[in-house]
Amino acid sequence: MAEQQPIPYGRQHITEADIAAVVETLRSDFLTQGPKVAAFEEAFASYVGARYAVAVANGTAALHLCALALEVNEHSRVITTPITFVASANCIRYCGGTVEFADVDPATILLDINHVRRLVESKPKGYYSGIIPVDFGGNPVNLQELRELADAHNLWIIEDACHAPGGYFYDSHGEKQLCGNGNYADLAIFSFHPVKHIATGEGGMITTNNEALYQKLLRYRTHGITKDPAHLHENHGGWYMEMQDLGYNYRISDILCALGLSQLQRADAGLARRRGIAKVYEQAFKEVPGIQEVATAPAAIGASGDTGHAYHLFIIRVQDRKGLYDFLRQHHIFAQVHYIPAHTMPYYRNLGYQKGDFPVAEHFYSECLSLPMYPSLTAEEQQYVIEKVKEFVAHV
Ligand SMILES: *Cc1c(COP(=O)(O)O)cnc(C)c1O
């Protein structure tokens, strides 16, 4: 193969059908607030098995709307993981609340439920308001376990499922629970940034089974305004609407939803391809000294050997991570690091966090590298990546 072709860690996959869908919307009567938004919401809700879905401008707007709907304010304390994109924590700060990080599990790198339990049990009920677990890398959080803990302490849950559309874990009855299906989390959010599973450029989605939260999200998405006669205080005629809360313009356009709908039709195929790529990496690195992998959450592994891991990322852990990163770049392989722990960012340090606060997360950060993982990665390109990784670790 041409070794000069750059191989990124993730990229979108756009087909002629996607392009045709966007063009059709450009020729239609609605560029925004038309039929494609509702159609995308309905199809996405059904894809993840949730009752309601609200499409929004991006994943960060989705998180902000969730925090608003759950009435996060300056008295709220919310627990989340430091190994995530900073937006998972920032949504609490947008509403004036306090972010309380907890460390991650050393094997799965998901929020450590034992650490969360220690936190909530050390304080009176009501001290914490909620938890934002993240299906990091596509590895699904066991939300059944987390829900039990949340219920015992009166906490809400926002599942940040940006990495895991189509991911699942098995509950204690052996039932498959899709990420974002709303059975355990109050709200779940997704992003359609080009590196995520489904791309609209910018875009996001909130899913829930809670009708009251759903109604709030619809209002908050569009300035806090409602026109629904059933929810008005007065009614002056056909034009009448009320701004009932301070909302935002976090809407997404019909153009983007047309793309999302088209992409969603290939979501299962893309996910199957990601799982296939992961299997090849796992086989290749299994016996290689110096390369460690991140464990799949135990509840995500089915009795028949199926995996609920959604593989947004394929992460390896190596001692000389910087060396490997630089070596791969020299060979046009653009691996990436997910994530610099959020609590070590200057902004969060200014709020009182320090290096050393979450040693498991920080140790993981020192070793992790996300290898190319996207449906259009060819078998040839993947073999080249594997060869270069092995070449590097064999020489250190
Ligand atoms: C991408 C991402 C977000 C934010 O989504 P945007 O659409 O980029 O705003 C939030 N959380 C996680 C874990 C993400 O990966």
CSV table of N, CA, C and O in Angstrom, one decimal, residues 198-284:
chain,number,residue,atom,x,y,z
A,198,ILE,N,-22.1,8.3,14.1
A,198,ILE,CA,-23.0,8.8,13.2
A,198,ILE,C,-22.6,10.3,13.0
A,198,ILE,O,-22.5,11.0,14.0
A,199,ALA,N,-22.4,10.8,11.8
A,199,ALA,CA,-21.9,12.1,11.6
A,199,ALA,C,-22.9,13.0,11.0
A,199,ALA,O,-23.5,12.7,10.0
A,200,THR,N,-23.1,14.2,11.6
A,200,THR,CA,-23.9,15.3,10.9
A,200,THR,C,-23.0,16.5,10.7
A,200,THR,O,-23.5,17.6,10.3
A,201,GLY,N,-21.8,16.5,11.1
A,201,GLY,CA,-20.9,17.7,11.2
A,201,GLY,C,-20.9,18.2,12.6
A,201,GLY,O,-20.0,18.0,13.4
A,202,GLU,N,-22.0,19.0,12.9
A,202,GLU,CA,-22.3,19.3,14.3
A,202,GLU,C,-23.7,18.7,14.5
A,202,GLU,O,-24.5,18.7,13.6
A,203,GLY,N,-23.9,18.2,15.7
A,203,GLY,CA,-25.2,17.7,16.0
A,203,GLY,C,-25.2,16.9,17.3
A,203,GLY,O,-24.1,16.4,17.7
A,204,GLY,N,-26.4,16.7,17.9
A,204,GLY,CA,-26.4,15.9,19.1
A,204,GLY,C,-27.9,15.4,19.4
A,204,GLY,O,-28.8,15.8,18.6
A,205,MET,N,-28.0,14.5,20.3
A,205,MET,CA,-29.3,14.0,20.6
A,205,MET,C,-29.4,13.7,22.1
A,205,MET,O,-28.4,13.3,22.7
A,206,ILE,N,-30.6,13.9,22.6
A,206,ILE,CA,-30.9,13.5,24.0
A,206,ILE,C,-32.0,12.4,23.9
A,206,ILE,O,-33.0,12.6,23.2
A,207,THR,N,-31.8,11.3,24.7
A,207,THR,CA,-32.9,10.3,24.7
A,207,THR,C,-33.3,10.2,26.2
A,207,THR,O,-32.6,10.4,27.1
A,208,THR,N,-34.6,9.8,26.3
A,208,THR,CA,-35.2,9.6,27.7
A,208,THR,C,-36.5,8.9,27.6
A,208,THR,O,-37.1,8.8,26.5
A,209,ASN,N,-36.9,8.3,28.7
A,209,ASN,CA,-38.2,7.7,28.8
A,209,ASN,C,-39.1,8.5,29.7
A,209,ASN,O,-40.2,8.1,30.0
A,210,ASN,N,-38.6,9.7,30.1
A,210,ASN,CA,-39.3,10.5,31.1
A,210,ASN,C,-40.1,11.6,30.3
A,210,ASN,O,-39.4,12.5,29.8
A,211,GLU,N,-41.4,11.5,30.3
A,211,GLU,CA,-42.2,12.5,29.5
A,211,GLU,C,-42.0,13.9,30.0
A,211,GLU,O,-41.9,14.9,29.2
A,212,ALA,N,-42.0,14.1,31.3
A,212,ALA,CA,-41.9,15.5,31.9
A,212,ALA,C,-40.5,16.1,31.5
A,212,ALA,O,-40.5,17.3,31.0
A,213,LEU,N,-39.5,15.4,31.5
A,213,LEU,CA,-38.2,15.9,31.1
A,213,LEU,C,-38.1,16.2,29.6
A,213,LEU,O,-37.6,17.2,29.2
A,214,TYR,N,-38.8,15.3,28.9
A,214,TYR,CA,-38.9,15.5,27.4
A,214,TYR,C,-39.5,16.8,27.1
A,214,TYR,O,-39.0,17.6,26.3
A,215,GLN,N,-40.6,17.1,27.7
A,215,GLN,CA,-41.4,18.3,27.5
A,215,GLN,C,-40.5,19.6,27.8
A,215,GLN,O,-40.5,20.5,27.1
A,216,LYS,N,-39.8,19.5,28.9
A,216,LYS,CA,-38.9,20.6,29.3
A,216,LYS,C,-37.8,20.8,28.2
A,216,LYS,O,-37.5,21.9,27.8
A,217,LEU,N,-37.2,19.7,27.8
A,217,LEU,CA,-36.1,19.7,26.8
A,217,LEU,C,-36.6,20.4,25.5
A,217,LEU,O,-35.8,21.2,24.9
A,218,LEU,N,-37.8,20.1,25.1
A,218,LEU,CA,-38.3,20.7,23.9
A,218,LEU,C,-38.4,22.2,24.0
A,218,LEU,O,-38.1,22.9,23.1
A,219,ARG,N,-38.8,22.7,25.2
A,219,ARG,CA,-38.9,24.1,25.4
A,219,ARG,C,-37.6,24.7,25.5
A,219,ARG,O,-37.3,25.8,24.9
A,220,TYR,N,-36.7,24.2,26.3
A,220,TYR,CA,-35.4,24.7,26.5
A,220,TYR,C,-34.5,24.8,25.2
A,220,TYR,O,-33.7,25.7,25.1
A,221,ARG,N,-34.8,23.9,24.3
A,221,ARG,CA,-34.1,23.8,23.1
A,221,ARG,C,-34.4,25.1,22.2
A,221,ARG,O,-33.6,25.5,21.4
A,222,THR,N,-35.6,25.6,22.4
A,222,THR,CA,-36.0,26.7,21.6
A,222,THR,C,-36.5,27.9,22.4
A,222,THR,O,-37.6,28.2,22.5
A,223,HIS,N,-35.5,28.5,23.2
A,223,HIS,CA,-35.8,29.8,23.9
A,223,HIS,C,-36.7,29.6,25.1
A,223,HIS,O,-37.1,30.6,25.7
A,224,GLY,N,-37.1,28.4,25.5
A,224,GLY,CA,-38.1,28.3,26.5
A,224,GLY,C,-39.5,28.6,26.1
A,224,GLY,O,-40.4,28.8,26.9
A,225,ILE,N,-39.7,28.6,24.7
A,225,ILE,CA,-40.9,29.0,24.1
A,225,ILE,C,-41.8,27.7,23.8
A,225,ILE,O,-41.3,26.7,23.4
A,226,THR,N,-43.1,27.8,24.1
A,226,THR,CA,-44.0,26.8,23.7
A,226,THR,C,-45.2,27.4,23.0
A,226,THR,O,-45.6,28.5,23.3
A,227,LYS,N,-45.7,26.6,22.0
A,227,LYS,CA,-46.9,27.0,21.3
A,227,LYS,C,-48.0,26.0,21.5
A,227,LYS,O,-49.1,26.1,21.0
A,228,ASP,N,-47.7,25.0,22.3
A,228,ASP,CA,-48.6,23.9,22.5
A,228,ASP,C,-49.8,24.3,23.3
A,228,ASP,O,-49.6,24.7,24.5
A,229,PRO,N,-51.0,24.4,22.8
A,229,PRO,CA,-52.2,24.9,23.5
A,229,PRO,C,-52.4,24.2,24.9
A,229,PRO,O,-52.8,24.9,25.8
A,230,ALA,N,-52.0,23.0,25.0
A,230,ALA,CA,-52.2,22.2,26.2
A,230,ALA,C,-51.3,22.8,27.3
A,230,ALA,O,-51.5,22.6,28.5
A,231,HIS,N,-50.2,23.5,27.0
A,231,HIS,CA,-49.3,24.0,28.0
A,231,HIS,C,-49.3,25.5,28.2
A,231,HIS,O,-48.5,26.1,28.9
A,232,LEU,N,-50.2,26.2,27.5
A,232,LEU,CA,-50.3,27.7,27.6
A,232,LEU,C,-51.0,28.2,28.8
A,232,LEU,O,-52.0,27.6,29.3
A,233,HIS,N,-50.6,29.3,29.4
A,233,HIS,CA,-51.3,30.0,30.5
A,233,HIS,C,-52.5,30.7,30.0
A,233,HIS,O,-53.6,30.8,30.7
A,234,GLU,N,-52.4,31.4,28.8
A,234,GLU,CA,-53.5,32.1,28.2
A,234,GLU,C,-53.5,31.7,26.7
A,234,GLU,O,-52.6,31.0,26.3
A,235,ASN,N,-54.4,32.2,25.9
A,235,ASN,CA,-54.3,32.0,24.5
A,235,ASN,C,-55.0,33.1,23.8
A,235,ASN,O,-56.2,33.3,23.9
A,236,HIS,N,-54.3,33.9,23.0
A,236,HIS,CA,-54.8,35.1,22.3
A,236,HIS,C,-55.2,34.8,20.9
A,236,HIS,O,-55.7,35.7,20.2
A,237,GLY,N,-54.9,33.6,20.4
A,237,GLY,CA,-55.2,33.3,19.0
A,237,GLY,C,-54.1,32.5,18.4
A,237,GLY,O,-53.1,32.0,19.1
A,238,GLY,N,-54.1,32.3,17.1
A,238,GLY,CA,-53.3,31.4,16.3
A,238,GLY,C,-51.8,31.7,16.5
A,238,GLY,O,-50.9,30.9,16.4
A,239,TRP,N,-51.5,33.0,16.7
A,239,TRP,CA,-50.1,33.4,16.7
A,239,TRP,C,-49.4,33.2,18.1
A,239,TRP,O,-48.3,33.3,18.3
A,240,TYR,N,-50.3,32.9,19.1
A,240,TYR,CA,-49.9,33.1,20.5
A,240,TYR,C,-48.9,32.0,20.9
A,240,TYR,O,-49.0,30.8,20.6
A,241,MET,N,-47.9,32.4,21.6
A,241,MET,CA,-46.9,31.5,22.2
A,241,MET,C,-46.4,32.1,23.5
A,241,MET,O,-46.6,33.3,23.7
A,242,GLU,N,-45.8,31.3,24.3
A,242,GLU,CA,-45.3,31.8,25.6
A,242,GLU,C,-43.9,31.4,25.8
A,242,GLU,O,-43.5,30.3,25.5
A,243,MET,N,-43.1,32.4,26.2
A,243,MET,CA,-41.7,32.0,26.7
A,243,MET,C,-41.9,31.8,28.2
A,243,MET,O,-42.1,32.7,29.0
A,244,GLN,N,-41.7,30.5,28.6
A,244,GLN,CA,-42.0,30.1,29.9
A,244,GLN,C,-40.8,29.9,30.8
A,244,GLN,O,-40.8,29.9,32.0
A,245,ASP,N,-39.6,29.7,30.1
A,245,ASP,CA,-38.4,29.6,30.9
A,245,ASP,C,-37.3,30.3,30.0
A,245,ASP,O,-37.6,30.6,28.9
A,246,LEU,N,-36.1,30.5,30.6
A,246,LEU,CA,-35.0,31.0,29.9
A,246,LEU,C,-34.3,29.9,29.1
A,246,LEU,O,-33.6,29.1,29.7
A,247,GLY,N,-34.7,29.7,27.8
A,247,GLY,CA,-34.1,28.7,27.1
A,247,GLY,C,-33.0,29.2,26.1
A,247,GLY,O,-32.5,30.3,26.3
A,248,TYR,N,-32.6,28.4,25.1
A,248,TYR,CA,-31.6,28.7,24.2
A,248,TYR,C,-32.0,28.4,22.8
A,248,TYR,O,-33.0,27.8,22.6
A,249,ASN,N,-31.2,28.8,21.8
A,249,ASN,CA,-31.4,28.3,20.5
A,249,ASN,C,-30.4,27.2,20.3
A,249,ASN,O,-29.2,27.5,19.9
A,250,TYR,N,-30.8,26.0,20.6
A,250,TYR,CA,-29.9,24.8,20.5
A,250,TYR,C,-30.5,23.9,19.5
A,250,TYR,O,-30.3,22.7,19.5
A,251,ARG,N,-31.2,24.4,18.5
A,251,ARG,CA,-31.9,23.6,17.5
A,251,ARG,C,-30.8,23.1,16.5
A,251,ARG,O,-29.7,23.7,16.3
A,252,ILE,N,-31.2,22.0,15.8
A,252,ILE,CA,-30.4,21.5,14.7
A,252,ILE,C,-31.2,21.7,13.4
A,252,ILE,O,-32.4,21.7,13.5
A,253,SER,N,-30.5,21.8,12.3
A,253,SER,CA,-31.2,22.0,11.0
A,253,SER,C,-31.8,20.8,10.4
A,253,SER,O,-31.3,19.6,10.7
A,254,ASP,N,-32.7,20.9,9.5
A,254,ASP,CA,-33.2,19.8,8.7
A,254,ASP,C,-32.1,19.2,7.8
A,254,ASP,O,-32.1,18.0,7.5
A,255,ILE,N,-31.2,20.1,7.3
A,255,ILE,CA,-30.2,19.7,6.4
A,255,ILE,C,-29.3,18.6,7.1
A,255,ILE,O,-29.0,17.5,6.6
A,256,LEU,N,-29.0,18.9,8.4
A,256,LEU,CA,-28.1,18.0,9.2
A,256,LEU,C,-28.9,16.7,9.5
A,256,LEU,O,-28.3,15.6,9.6
A,257,CYS,N,-30.2,16.9,9.9
A,257,CYS,CA,-31.0,15.7,10.2
A,257,CYS,C,-31.2,14.8,9.0
A,257,CYS,O,-31.3,13.6,9.2
A,258,ALA,N,-31.3,15.3,7.8
A,258,ALA,CA,-31.4,14.5,6.6
A,258,ALA,C,-30.1,13.6,6.5
A,258,ALA,O,-30.2,12.4,6.2
A,259,LEU,N,-29.0,14.2,6.8
A,259,LEU,CA,-27.7,13.5,6.8
A,259,LEU,C,-27.7,12.4,7.9
A,259,LEU,O,-27.3,11.3,7.7
A,260,GLY,N,-28.1,12.8,9.1
A,260,GLY,CA,-28.2,11.9,10.2
A,260,GLY,C,-29.1,10.7,9.9
A,260,GLY,O,-28.7,9.6,10.2
A,261,LEU,N,-30.2,11.0,9.3
A,261,LEU,CA,-31.1,9.9,9.0
A,261,LEU,C,-30.5,8.9,8.0
A,261,LEU,O,-30.6,7.7,8.2
A,262,SER,N,-29.8,9.5,7.0
A,262,SER,CA,-29.2,8.6,6.0
A,262,SER,C,-28.1,7.8,6.7
A,262,SER,O,-27.9,6.6,6.4
A,263,GLN,N,-27.3,8.5,7.5
A,263,GLN,CA,-26.2,7.8,8.2
A,263,GLN,C,-26.7,6.7,9.1
A,263,GLN,O,-26.1,5.6,9.3
A,264,LEU,N,-27.8,7.0,9.8
A,264,LEU,CA,-28.4,6.0,10.8
A,264,LEU,C,-28.7,4.7,10.1
A,264,LEU,O,-28.6,3.6,10.7
A,265,GLN,N,-29.1,4.7,8.8
A,265,GLN,CA,-29.4,3.5,8.1
A,265,GLN,C,-28.1,2.5,8.0
A,265,GLN,O,-28.3,1.4,7.8
A,266,ARG,N,-26.9,3.1,8.1
A,266,ARG,CA,-25.7,2.3,8.0
A,266,ARG,C,-25.1,2.0,9.4
A,266,ARG,O,-24.0,1.5,9.5
A,267,ALA,N,-25.8,2.5,10.4
A,267,ALA,CA,-25.2,2.4,11.8
A,267,ALA,C,-24.8,1.0,12.2
A,267,ALA,O,-23.8,0.8,12.7
A,268,ASP,N,-25.7,0.1,11.9
A,268,ASP,CA,-25.4,-1.3,12.3
A,268,ASP,C,-24.2,-1.9,11.6
A,268,ASP,O,-23.4,-2.6,12.2
A,269,ALA,N,-24.2,-1.6,10.3
A,269,ALA,CA,-23.0,-2.1,9.5
A,269,ALA,C,-21.7,-1.5,10.0
A,269,ALA,O,-20.7,-2.1,10.1
A,270,GLY,N,-21.8,-0.2,10.3
A,270,GLY,CA,-20.6,0.5,10.8
A,270,GLY,C,-20.1,0.0,12.1
A,270,GLY,O,-18.9,-0.2,12.3
A,271,LEU,N,-21.1,-0.3,13.0
A,271,LEU,CA,-20.8,-0.9,14.3
A,271,LEU,C,-20.2,-2.3,14.2
A,271,LEU,O,-19.2,-2.6,14.8
A,272,ALA,N,-20.7,-3.1,13.3
A,272,ALA,CA,-20.2,-4.4,13.0
A,272,ALA,C,-18.8,-4.3,12.5
A,272,ALA,O,-17.9,-5.1,13.0
A,273,ARG,N,-18.5,-3.4,11.7
A,273,ARG,CA,-17.2,-3.2,11.1
A,273,ARG,C,-16.2,-2.8,12.3
A,273,ARG,O,-15.1,-3.3,12.4
A,274,ARG,N,-16.6,-1.9,13.1
A,274,ARG,CA,-15.8,-1.5,14.3
A,274,ARG,C,-15.5,-2.7,15.2
A,274,ARG,O,-14.3,-2.8,15.6
A,275,ARG,N,-16.5,-3.5,15.4
A,275,ARG,CA,-16.2,-4.7,16.2
A,275,ARG,C,-15.2,-5.7,15.6
A,275,ARG,O,-14.4,-6.3,16.2
A,276,GLY,N,-15.3,-5.7,14.2
A,276,GLY,CA,-14.4,-6.6,13.5
A,276,GLY,C,-13.0,-6.1,13.6
A,276,GLY,O,-12.1,-6.8,13.8
A,277,ILE,N,-12.9,-4.7,13.4
A,277,ILE,CA,-11.5,-4.1,13.5
A,277,ILE,C,-10.9,-4.4,14.9
A,277,ILE,O,-9.7,-4.7,15.1
A,278,ALA,N,-11.8,-4.2,15.9
A,278,ALA,CA,-11.3,-4.4,17.3
A,278,ALA,C,-10.8,-5.9,17.5
A,278,ALA,O,-9.8,-6.1,18.1
A,279,LYS,N,-11.5,-6.8,16.9
A,279,LYS,CA,-11.1,-8.2,17.1
A,279,LYS,C,-9.7,-8.5,16.5
A,279,LYS,O,-8.9,-9.2,17.0
A,280,VAL,N,-9.5,-7.8,15.3
A,280,VAL,CA,-8.2,-8.0,14.6
A,280,VAL,C,-7.1,-7.4,15.5
A,280,VAL,O,-6.0,-8.0,15.7
A,281,TYR,N,-7.3,-6.2,16.0
A,281,TYR,CA,-6.3,-5.6,16.9
A,281,TYR,C,-6.1,-6.5,18.1
A,281,TYR,O,-4.9,-6.7,18.5
A,282,GLU,N,-7.1,-7.0,18.7
A,282,GLU,CA,-7.0,-7.8,20.0
A,282,GLU,C,-6.2,-9.0,19.7
A,282,GLU,O,-5.3,-9.3,20.5
A,283,GLN,N,-6.5,-9.7,18.6
A,283,GLN,CA,-5.7,-10.9,18.2
A,283,GLN,C,-4.2,-10.5,18.0
A,283,GLN,O,-3.3,-11.2,18.5
A,284,ALA,N,-4.0,-9.4,17.3
A,284,ALA,CA,-2.6,-9.0,17.0
A,284,ALA,C,-1.8,-8.7,18.2
A,284,ALA,O,-0.6,-8.9,18.2
